[in-house]
Short mmCIF file of C-alpha atoms in Angstrom, two decimals:
data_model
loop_
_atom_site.label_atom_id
_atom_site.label_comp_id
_atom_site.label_asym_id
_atom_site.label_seq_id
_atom_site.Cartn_x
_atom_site.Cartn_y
_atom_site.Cartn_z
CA UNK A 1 11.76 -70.43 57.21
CA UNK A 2 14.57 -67.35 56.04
CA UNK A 3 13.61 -64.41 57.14
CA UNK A 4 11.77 -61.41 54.64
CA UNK A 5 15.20 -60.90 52.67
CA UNK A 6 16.40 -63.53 52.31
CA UNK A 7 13.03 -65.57 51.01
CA UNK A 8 11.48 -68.73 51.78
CA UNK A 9 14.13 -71.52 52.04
CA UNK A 10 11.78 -74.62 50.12
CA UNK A 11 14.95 -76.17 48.46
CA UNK A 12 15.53 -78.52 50.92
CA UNK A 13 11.47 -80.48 50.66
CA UNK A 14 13.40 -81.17 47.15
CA UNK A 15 16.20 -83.39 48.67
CA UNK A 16 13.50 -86.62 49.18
CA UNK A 17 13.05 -86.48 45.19
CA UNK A 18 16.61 -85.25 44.36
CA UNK A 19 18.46 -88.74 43.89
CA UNK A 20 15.19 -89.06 41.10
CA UNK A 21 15.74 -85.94 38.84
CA UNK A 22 18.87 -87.17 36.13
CA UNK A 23 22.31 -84.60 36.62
CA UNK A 24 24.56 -84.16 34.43
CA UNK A 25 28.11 -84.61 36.76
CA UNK A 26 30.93 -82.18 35.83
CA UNK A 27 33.35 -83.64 34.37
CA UNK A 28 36.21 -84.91 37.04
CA UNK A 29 39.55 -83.96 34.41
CA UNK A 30 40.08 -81.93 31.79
CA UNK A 31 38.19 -82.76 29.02
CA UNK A 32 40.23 -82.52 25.64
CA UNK A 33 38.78 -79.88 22.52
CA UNK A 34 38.64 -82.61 20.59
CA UNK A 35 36.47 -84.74 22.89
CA UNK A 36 34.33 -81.10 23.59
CA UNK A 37 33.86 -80.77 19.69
CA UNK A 38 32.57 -84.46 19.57
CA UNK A 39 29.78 -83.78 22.32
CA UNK A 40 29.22 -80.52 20.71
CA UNK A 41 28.20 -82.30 17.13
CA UNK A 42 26.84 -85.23 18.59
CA UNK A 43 24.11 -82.95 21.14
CA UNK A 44 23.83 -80.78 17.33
CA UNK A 45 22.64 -84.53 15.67
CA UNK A 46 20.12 -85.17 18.34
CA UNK A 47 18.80 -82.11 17.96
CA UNK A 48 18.91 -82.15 14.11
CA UNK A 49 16.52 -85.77 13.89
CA UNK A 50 14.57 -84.71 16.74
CA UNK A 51 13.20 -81.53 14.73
CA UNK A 52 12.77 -84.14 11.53
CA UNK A 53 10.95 -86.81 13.49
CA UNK A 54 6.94 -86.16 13.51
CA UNK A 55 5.28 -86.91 16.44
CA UNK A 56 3.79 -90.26 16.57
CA UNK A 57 -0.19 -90.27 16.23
CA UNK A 58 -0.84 -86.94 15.72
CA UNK A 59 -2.99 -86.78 12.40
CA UNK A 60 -2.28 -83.47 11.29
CA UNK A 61 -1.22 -79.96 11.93
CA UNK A 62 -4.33 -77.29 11.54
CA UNK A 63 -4.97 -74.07 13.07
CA UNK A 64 -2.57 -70.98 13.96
CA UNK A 65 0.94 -71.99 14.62
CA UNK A 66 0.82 -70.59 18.64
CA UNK A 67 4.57 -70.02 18.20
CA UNK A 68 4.52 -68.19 14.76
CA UNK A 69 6.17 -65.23 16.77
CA UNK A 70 9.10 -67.50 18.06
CA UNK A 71 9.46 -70.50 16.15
CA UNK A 72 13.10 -69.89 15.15
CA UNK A 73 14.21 -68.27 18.31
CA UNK A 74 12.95 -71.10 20.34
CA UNK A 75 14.64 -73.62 18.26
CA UNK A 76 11.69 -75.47 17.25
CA UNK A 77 10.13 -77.01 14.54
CA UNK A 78 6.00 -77.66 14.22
CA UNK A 79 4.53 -81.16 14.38
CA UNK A 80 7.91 -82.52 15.53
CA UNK A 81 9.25 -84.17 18.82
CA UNK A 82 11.61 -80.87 18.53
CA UNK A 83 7.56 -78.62 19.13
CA UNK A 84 8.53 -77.32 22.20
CA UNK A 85 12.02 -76.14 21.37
CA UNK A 86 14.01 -74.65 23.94
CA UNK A 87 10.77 -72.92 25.86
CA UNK A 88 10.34 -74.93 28.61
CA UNK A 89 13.76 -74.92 29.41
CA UNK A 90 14.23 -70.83 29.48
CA UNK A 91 10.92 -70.46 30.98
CA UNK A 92 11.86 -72.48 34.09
CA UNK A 93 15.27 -70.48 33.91
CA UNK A 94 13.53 -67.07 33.96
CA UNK A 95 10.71 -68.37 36.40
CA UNK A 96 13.76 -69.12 38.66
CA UNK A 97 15.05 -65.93 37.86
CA UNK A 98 12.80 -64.19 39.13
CA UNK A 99 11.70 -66.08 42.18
CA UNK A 100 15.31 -65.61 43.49
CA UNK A 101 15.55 -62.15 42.34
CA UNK A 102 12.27 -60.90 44.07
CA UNK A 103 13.37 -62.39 47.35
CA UNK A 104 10.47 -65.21 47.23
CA UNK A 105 12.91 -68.08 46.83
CA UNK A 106 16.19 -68.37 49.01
CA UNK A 107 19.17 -69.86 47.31
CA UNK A 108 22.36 -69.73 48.90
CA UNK A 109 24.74 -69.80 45.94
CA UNK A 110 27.37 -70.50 47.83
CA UNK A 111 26.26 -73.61 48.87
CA UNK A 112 26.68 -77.06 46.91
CA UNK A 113 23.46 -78.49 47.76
CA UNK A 114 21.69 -75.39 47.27
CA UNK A 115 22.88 -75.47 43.59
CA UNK A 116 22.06 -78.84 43.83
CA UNK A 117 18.40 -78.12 44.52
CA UNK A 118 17.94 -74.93 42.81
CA UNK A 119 18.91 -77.55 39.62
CA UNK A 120 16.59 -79.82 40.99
CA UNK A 121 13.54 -77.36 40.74
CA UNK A 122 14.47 -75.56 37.57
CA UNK A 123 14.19 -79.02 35.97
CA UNK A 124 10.66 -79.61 37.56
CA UNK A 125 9.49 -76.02 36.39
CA UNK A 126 10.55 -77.22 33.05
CA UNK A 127 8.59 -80.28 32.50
CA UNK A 128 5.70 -78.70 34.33
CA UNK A 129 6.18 -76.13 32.12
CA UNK A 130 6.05 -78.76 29.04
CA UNK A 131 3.18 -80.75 30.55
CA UNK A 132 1.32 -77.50 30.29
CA UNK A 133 2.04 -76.56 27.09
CA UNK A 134 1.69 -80.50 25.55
CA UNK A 135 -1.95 -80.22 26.86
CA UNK A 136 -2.61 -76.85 25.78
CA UNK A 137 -1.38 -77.73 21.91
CA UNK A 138 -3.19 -81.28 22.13
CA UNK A 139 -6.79 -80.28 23.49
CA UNK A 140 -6.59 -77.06 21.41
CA UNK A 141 -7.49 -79.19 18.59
CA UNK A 142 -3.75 -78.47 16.85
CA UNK A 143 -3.02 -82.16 16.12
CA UNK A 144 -6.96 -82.61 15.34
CA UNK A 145 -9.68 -82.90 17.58
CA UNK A 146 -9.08 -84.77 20.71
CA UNK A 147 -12.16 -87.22 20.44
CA UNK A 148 -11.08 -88.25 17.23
CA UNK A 149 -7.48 -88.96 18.11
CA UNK A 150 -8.95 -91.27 21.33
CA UNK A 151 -6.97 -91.54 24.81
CA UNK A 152 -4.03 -93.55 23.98
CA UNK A 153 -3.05 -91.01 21.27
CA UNK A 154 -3.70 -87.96 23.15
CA UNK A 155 -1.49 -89.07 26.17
CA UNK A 156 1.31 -90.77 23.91
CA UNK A 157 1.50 -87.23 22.38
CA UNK A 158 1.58 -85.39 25.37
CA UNK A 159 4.48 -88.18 26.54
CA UNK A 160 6.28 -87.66 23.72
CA UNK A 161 6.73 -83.49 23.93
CA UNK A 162 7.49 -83.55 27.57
CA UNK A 163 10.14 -86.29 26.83
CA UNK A 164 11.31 -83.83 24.57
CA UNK A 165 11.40 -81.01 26.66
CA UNK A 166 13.40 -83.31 28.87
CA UNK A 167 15.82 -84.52 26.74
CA UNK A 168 16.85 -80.43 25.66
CA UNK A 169 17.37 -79.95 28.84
CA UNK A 170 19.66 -82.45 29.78
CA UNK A 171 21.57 -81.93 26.78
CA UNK A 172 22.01 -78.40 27.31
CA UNK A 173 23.34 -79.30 31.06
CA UNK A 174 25.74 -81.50 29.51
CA UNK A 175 27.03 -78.88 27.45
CA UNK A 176 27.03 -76.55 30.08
CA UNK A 177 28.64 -78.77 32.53
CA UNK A 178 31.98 -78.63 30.36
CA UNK A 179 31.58 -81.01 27.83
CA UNK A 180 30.79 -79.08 24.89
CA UNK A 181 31.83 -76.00 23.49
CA UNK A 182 29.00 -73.57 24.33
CA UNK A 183 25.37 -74.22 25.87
CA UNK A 184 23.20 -76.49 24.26
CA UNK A 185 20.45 -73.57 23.85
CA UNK A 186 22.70 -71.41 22.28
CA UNK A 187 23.97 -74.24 19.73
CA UNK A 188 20.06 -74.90 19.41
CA UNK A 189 19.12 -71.10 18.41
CA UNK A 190 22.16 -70.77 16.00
CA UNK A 191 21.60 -73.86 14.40
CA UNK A 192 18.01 -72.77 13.47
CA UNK A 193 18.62 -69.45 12.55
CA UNK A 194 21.58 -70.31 10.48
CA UNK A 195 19.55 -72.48 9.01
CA UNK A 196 16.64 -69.80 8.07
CA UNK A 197 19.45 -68.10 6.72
CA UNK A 198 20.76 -70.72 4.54
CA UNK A 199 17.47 -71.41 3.03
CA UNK A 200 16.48 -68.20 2.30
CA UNK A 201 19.98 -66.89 0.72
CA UNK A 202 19.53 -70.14 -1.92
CA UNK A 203 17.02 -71.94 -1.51
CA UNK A 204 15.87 -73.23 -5.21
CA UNK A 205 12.28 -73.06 -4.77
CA UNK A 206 10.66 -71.88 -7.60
CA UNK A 207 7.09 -70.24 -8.01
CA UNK A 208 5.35 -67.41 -9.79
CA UNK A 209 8.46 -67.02 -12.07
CA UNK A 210 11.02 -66.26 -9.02
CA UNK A 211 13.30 -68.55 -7.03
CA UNK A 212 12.80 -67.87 -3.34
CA UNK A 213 16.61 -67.75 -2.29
CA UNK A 214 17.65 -64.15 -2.55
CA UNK A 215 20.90 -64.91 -4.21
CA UNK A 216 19.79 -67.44 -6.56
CA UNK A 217 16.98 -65.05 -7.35
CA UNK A 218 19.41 -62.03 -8.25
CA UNK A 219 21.20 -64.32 -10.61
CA UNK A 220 18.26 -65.71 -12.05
CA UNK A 221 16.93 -62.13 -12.68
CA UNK A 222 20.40 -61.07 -14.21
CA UNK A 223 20.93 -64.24 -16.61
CA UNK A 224 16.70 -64.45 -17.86
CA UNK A 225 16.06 -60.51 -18.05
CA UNK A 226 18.51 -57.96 -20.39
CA UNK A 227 17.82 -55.11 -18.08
CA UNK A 228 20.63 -55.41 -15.41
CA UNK A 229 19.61 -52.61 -13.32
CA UNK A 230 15.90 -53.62 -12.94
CA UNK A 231 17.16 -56.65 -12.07
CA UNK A 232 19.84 -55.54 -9.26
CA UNK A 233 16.92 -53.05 -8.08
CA UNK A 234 14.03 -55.87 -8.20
CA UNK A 235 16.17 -58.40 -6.45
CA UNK A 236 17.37 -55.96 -3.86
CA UNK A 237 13.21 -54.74 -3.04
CA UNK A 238 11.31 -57.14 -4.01
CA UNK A 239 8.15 -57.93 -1.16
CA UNK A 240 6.88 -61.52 -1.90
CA UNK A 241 10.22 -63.44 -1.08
CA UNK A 242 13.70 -62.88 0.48
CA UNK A 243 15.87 -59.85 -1.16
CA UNK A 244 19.31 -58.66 -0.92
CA UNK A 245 18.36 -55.56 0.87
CA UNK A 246 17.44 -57.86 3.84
CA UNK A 247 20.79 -60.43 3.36
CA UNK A 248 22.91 -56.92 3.27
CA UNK A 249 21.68 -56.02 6.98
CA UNK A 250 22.53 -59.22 8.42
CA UNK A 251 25.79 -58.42 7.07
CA UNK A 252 25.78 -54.77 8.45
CA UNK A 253 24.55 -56.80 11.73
CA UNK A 254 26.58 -59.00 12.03
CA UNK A 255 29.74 -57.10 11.62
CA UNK A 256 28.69 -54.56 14.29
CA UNK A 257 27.47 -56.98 16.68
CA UNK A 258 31.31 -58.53 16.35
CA UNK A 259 32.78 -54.96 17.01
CA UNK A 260 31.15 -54.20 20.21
CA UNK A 261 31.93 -57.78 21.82
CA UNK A 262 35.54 -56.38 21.73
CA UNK A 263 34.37 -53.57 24.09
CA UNK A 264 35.27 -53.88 27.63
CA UNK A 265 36.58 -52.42 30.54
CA UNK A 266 39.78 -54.12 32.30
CA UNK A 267 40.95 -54.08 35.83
CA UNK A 268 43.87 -54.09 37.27
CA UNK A 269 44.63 -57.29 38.90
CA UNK A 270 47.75 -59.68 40.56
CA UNK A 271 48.56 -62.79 42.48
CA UNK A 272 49.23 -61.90 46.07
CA UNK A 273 51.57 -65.27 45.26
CA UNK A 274 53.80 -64.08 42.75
CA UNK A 275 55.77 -61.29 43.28
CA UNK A 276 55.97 -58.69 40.21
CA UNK A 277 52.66 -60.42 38.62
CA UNK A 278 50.58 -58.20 36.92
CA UNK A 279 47.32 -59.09 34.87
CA UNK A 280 43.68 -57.90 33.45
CA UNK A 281 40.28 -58.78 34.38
CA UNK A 282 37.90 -58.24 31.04
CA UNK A 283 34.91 -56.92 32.28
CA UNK A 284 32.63 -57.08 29.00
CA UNK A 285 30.05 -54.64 27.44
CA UNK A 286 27.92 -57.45 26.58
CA UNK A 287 28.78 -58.94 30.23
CA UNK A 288 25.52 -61.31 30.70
CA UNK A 289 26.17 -62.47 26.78
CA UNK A 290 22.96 -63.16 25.25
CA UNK A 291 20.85 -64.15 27.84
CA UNK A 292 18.56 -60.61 28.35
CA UNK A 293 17.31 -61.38 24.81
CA UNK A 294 16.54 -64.87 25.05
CA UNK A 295 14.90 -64.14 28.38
CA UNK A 296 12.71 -61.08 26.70
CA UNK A 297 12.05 -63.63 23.60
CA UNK A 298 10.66 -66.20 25.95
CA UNK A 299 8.46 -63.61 27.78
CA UNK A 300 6.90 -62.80 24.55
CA UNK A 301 6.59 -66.00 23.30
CA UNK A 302 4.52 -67.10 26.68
CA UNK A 303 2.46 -63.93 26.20
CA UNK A 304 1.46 -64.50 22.81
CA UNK A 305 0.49 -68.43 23.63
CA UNK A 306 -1.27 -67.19 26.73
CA UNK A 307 -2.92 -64.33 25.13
CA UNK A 308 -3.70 -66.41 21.71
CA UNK A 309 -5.38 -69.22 23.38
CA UNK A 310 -7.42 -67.64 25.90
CA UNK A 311 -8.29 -65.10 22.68
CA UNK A 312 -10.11 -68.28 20.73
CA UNK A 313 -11.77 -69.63 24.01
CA UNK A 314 -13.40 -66.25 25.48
CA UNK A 315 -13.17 -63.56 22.79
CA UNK A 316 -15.94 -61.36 24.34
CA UNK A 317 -14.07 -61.52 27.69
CA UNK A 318 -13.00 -57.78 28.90
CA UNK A 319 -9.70 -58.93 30.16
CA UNK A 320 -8.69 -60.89 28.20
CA UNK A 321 -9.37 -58.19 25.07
CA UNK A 322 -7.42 -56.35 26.95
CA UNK A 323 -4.24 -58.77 26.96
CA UNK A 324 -4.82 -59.29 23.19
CA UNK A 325 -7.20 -59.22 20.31
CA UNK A 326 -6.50 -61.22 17.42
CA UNK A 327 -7.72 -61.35 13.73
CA UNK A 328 -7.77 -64.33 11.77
CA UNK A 329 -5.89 -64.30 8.43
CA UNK A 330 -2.88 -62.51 8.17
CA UNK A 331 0.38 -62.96 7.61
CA UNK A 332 0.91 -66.54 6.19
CA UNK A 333 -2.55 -67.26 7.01
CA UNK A 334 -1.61 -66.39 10.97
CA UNK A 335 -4.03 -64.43 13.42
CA UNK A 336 -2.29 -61.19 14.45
CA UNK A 337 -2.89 -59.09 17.35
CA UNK A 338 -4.61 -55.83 16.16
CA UNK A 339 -5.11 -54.87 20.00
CA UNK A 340 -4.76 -55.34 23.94
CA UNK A 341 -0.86 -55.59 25.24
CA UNK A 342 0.20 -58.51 22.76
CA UNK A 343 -0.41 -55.61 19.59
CA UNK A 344 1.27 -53.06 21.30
CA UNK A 345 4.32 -55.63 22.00
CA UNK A 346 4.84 -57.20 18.73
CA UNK A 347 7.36 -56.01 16.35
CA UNK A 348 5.83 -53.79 13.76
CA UNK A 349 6.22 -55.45 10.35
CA UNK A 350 7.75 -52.83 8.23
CA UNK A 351 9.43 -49.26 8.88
CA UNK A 352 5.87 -48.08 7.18
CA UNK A 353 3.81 -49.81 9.52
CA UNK A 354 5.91 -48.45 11.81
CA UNK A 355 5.47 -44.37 10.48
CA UNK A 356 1.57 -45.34 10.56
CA UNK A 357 1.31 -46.42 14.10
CA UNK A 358 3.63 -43.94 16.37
CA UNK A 359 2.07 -45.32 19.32
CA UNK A 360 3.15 -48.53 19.45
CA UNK A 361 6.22 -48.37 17.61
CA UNK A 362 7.03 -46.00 20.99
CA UNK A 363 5.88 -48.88 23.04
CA UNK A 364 7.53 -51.85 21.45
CA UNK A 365 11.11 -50.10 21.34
CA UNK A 366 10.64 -48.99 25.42
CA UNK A 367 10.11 -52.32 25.97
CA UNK A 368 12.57 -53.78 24.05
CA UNK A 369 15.40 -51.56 25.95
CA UNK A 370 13.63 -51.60 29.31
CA UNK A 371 13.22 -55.42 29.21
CA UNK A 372 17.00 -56.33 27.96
CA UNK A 373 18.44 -53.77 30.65
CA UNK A 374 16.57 -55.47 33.32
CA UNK A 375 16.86 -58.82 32.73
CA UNK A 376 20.57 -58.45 32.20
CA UNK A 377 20.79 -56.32 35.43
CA UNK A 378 18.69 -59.13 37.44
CA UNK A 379 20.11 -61.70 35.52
CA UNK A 380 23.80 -61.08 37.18
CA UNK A 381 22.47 -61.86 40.58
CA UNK A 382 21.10 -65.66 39.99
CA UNK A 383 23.87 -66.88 37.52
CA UNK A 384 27.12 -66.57 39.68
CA UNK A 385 28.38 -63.73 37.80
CA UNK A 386 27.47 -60.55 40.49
CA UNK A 387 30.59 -58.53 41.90
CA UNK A 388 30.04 -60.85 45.26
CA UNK A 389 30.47 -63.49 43.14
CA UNK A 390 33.31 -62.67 40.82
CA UNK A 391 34.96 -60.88 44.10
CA UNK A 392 34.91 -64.31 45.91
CA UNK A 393 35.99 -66.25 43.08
CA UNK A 394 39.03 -63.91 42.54
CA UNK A 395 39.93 -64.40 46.31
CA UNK A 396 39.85 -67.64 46.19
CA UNK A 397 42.75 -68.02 42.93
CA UNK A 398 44.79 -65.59 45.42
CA UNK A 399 43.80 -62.55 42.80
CA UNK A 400 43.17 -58.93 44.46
CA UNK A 401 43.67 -55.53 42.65
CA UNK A 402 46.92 -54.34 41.26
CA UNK A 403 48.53 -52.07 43.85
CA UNK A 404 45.50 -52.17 46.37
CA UNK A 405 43.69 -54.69 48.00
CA UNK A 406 40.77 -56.73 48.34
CA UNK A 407 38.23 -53.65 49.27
CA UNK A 408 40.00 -51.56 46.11
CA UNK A 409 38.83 -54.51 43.90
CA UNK A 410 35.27 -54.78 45.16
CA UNK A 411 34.77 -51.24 44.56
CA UNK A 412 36.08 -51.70 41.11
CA UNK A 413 33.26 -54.72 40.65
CA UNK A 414 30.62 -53.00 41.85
CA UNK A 415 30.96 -50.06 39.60
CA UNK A 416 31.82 -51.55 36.79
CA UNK A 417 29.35 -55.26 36.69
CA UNK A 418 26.27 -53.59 36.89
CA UNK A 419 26.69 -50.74 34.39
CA UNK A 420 28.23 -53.19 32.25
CA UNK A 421 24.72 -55.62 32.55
CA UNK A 422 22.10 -52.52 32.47
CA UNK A 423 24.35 -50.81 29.62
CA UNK A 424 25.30 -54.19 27.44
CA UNK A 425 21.30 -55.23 27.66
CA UNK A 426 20.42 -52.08 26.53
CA UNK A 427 22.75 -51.84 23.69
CA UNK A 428 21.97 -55.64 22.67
CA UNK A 429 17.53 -54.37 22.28
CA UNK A 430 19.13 -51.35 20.59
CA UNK A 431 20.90 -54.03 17.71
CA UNK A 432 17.76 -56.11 17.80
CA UNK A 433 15.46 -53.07 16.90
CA UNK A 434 17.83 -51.99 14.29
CA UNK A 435 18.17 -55.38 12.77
CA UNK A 436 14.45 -55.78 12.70
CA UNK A 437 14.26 -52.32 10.52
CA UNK A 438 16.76 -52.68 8.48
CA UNK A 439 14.69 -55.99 7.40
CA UNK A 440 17.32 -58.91 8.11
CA UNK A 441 17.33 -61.76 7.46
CA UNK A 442 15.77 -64.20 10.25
CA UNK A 443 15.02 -61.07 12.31
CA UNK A 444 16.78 -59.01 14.60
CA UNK A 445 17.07 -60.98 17.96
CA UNK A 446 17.68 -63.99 15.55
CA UNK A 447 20.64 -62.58 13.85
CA UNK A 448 21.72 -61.11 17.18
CA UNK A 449 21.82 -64.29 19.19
CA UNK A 450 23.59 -66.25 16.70
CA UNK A 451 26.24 -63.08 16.17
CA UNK A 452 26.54 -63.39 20.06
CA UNK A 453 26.93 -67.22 19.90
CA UNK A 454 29.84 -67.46 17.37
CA UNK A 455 31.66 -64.94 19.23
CA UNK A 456 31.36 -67.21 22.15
CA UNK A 457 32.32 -70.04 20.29
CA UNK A 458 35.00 -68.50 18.59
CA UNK A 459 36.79 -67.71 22.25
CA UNK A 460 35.97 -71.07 23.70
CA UNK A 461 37.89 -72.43 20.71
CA UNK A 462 40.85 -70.24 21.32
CA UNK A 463 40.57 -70.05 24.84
CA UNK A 464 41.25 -74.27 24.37
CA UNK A 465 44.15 -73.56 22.48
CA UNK A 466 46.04 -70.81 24.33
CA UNK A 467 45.61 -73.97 26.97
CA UNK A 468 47.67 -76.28 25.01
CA UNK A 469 44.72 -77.53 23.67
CA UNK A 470 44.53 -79.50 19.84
CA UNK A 471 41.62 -80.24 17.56
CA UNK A 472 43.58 -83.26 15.98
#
């Protein structure tokens, strides 16, 4: 056993059951864009059926959707293999996170095998994580009630979502491994909220005398009514469906989000090899990329589940009142916290509910920017990317600071890394609050991830090409 700082080194009872879990292998050569954009669309397909494909011998779908709150994010879809989304697979990634980052776990990251390992286990959080939650949605009486759906059903379902859960997360190492153009959760989150946007820009639904698509609703209300500006104003307010006021601020978003990703800091930096070289090191605002907000989403998401579920079994309960008391009804026929830590957490629905309730419009946006800022922060020490890290893989291409040396360029790291990860996680809850007031479209962290995930995509693609790189 490690000593107190370092944590407790239980990687290696893994390597017995190792050679069992499925890896992904990196690849050995260069793999070509064109093969990258094939994986890319061929991972996007799986995905695609998988949220189409019901889950065998379930009966129905009744009750509360348990993640109304994060459906979208989560890149899921109810009553579908694709149930689970993403959530086991960024639970077992923050659970990891945090085990390492409190000292509890010991990973040496410099270490093959410990990578190896540390793999290992975040893969067996991640289906224990789905086991859970499969049993959780089955004997909760969401596909119908468990003595009516009979043994064989019950634990085919259960199969089925951890399967699932399995399956996401060996596409997104595939991706990740350097066969695909960005991670497979990222391609999973804009996918879905791309597609929320789609649908509810034009979708053609029609009922109560309105189409639900915002823009085939303005039109509609120009060609069928002869007052223009009642129609511009009702199509740009209007409460009971999608409006232009809310597809304008995922503009506004969007083209702010793309602003600040150009913000950075560079450092000075040359090849002891090469005499007279001289280059930059692009030390981001948004340094940890999206990751604080997906990590924040997932926290909530678990919360509300947690909170939800123990909320229907033991209402009366003290504590459990305390973590959340829900109403039934609501929004879309959902319960909604009205009090305990889940109310006081969850996004206000409007700016007016958010004037009415001071309180916890003070405690949703603290936690927000306290939350992003410390999960970025943290999340710079367990994925490779802290100034030891970057410092060591600098040294090792020959790299050290223009005009100084190796110490000049770890000072330069360690000032700039971390303010970068507390200041870019702060700044990325600042753009999620302000898209979720403004009323976008597919809410704030929604419109923020997939913002963040373009941009990404948009300099792998170039990054390919500057490399020589062709599509065809």
């Amino acid at each position: 056993m490690a000593n107190k700082e370092e944590g407790l080194r239980l990687l290696p009872y893994l390597r017995p059951i190792a050679g069992w879990i499925p890896e992904i292998e990196k690849p050995q050569r260069v793999v070509p864009l064109r093969d990258k954009m094939v994986w890319t669309l061929l991972a996007l397909l799986v995905f695609l059926v998988s949220s189409q494909v019901p889950l065998f011998g379930i009966q129905k779908v009744v009750g509360d959707d348990p993640m109304f709150w994060s459906r979208m994010i989560m890149a899921s879809n109810r009553g579908t293999l694709m149930e689970l989304g993403i959530n086991p697979v960024v639970t077992a990634g923050m659970v990891m996170q945090l085990l390492v980052g409190a000292k509890i776990l010991s990973v040496d990251n410099s270490s093959r095998e410990d990578k190896q390992l540390s793999n290992v286990a975040q893969k067996l959080i991640a289906l224990g994580i789905a086991l859970f939650e499969a049993i959780a949605y089955v004997f909760s009486g969401m596909y119908g009630e468990p003595e009516k759906l009979g043994a064989i059903r019950v634990l085919l379902i259960i199969v089925q979502l951890v399967a699932a859960a399995a399956m996401v997360a060996l596409l997104d190492e595939a991706l990740n491994a350097g066969y695909g153009m960005v991670s497979g959760i990222s391609l999973f989150i804009a996918t879905n909220v791309c597609e929320e946007l789609l649908w509810k820009s034009f979708s053609p639904l029609f009922e109560q005398g309105e189409y639900e698509g915002a823009i085939v609703a303005f039109l509609h209300f120009l060609i069928a009514g002869p007052d223009r500006l009642g129609a511009l104003k009702k199509a740009l307010y209007r409460d009971s469906a999608p409006n232009l006021n809310g597809l304008l601020a995922t503009t506004v978003v969007f083209l702010v989000v793309s602003f600040f990703q150009g913000f950075q800091v560079n450092v000075a930096v040359h090849n002891k090899g090469q005499r007279g070289h001289s280059d930059s090191f692009g030390i981001k605002l948004f340094y940890t990329s999206n990751m604080p907000i997906i990590l924040q989403s997932t926290l909530l998401s678990n919360l509300f589940f947690v909170s939800k579920l123990l909320h229907s079994r033991y209402p009366s309960s003290i504590p459990v009142r305390l973590l959340g008391k829900w109403r039934e009804g609501g929004i879309g026929a959902q319960s909604m916290p009205v009090a305990g830590l889940a109310y006081y957490l969850s996004p206000p629905s409007s700016v007016l509910a958010l004037a009415q309730d001071p309180v916890r419009a003070v405690c949703y946006i603290l936690f927000i920017l306290v939350s992003c800022a410390v999960f970025s922060r943290t999340w710079i020490e367990v994925s490779g990317s802290s100034p030891s890290d970057v410092l060591k893989s600098l040294k090792d291409q020959n790299v050290t600071a223009y005009g100084g040396t190796d110490k000049l360029l770890e000072k330069k790291l360690k000032m700039y890394i971390p303010i970068a990860a507390a200041l870019g996680g702060a700044c990325i809850g600042i753009l999620s609050l302000m898209a979720d007031f403004l009323g976008a479209i597919g809410s704030g962290t929604g419109i923020l991830l997939t913002c963040g995930i373009i941009y990404d995509f948009y300099e792998s693609y170039t990054k390919e090409l500057k490399q020589g790189q062709t599509l065809f």
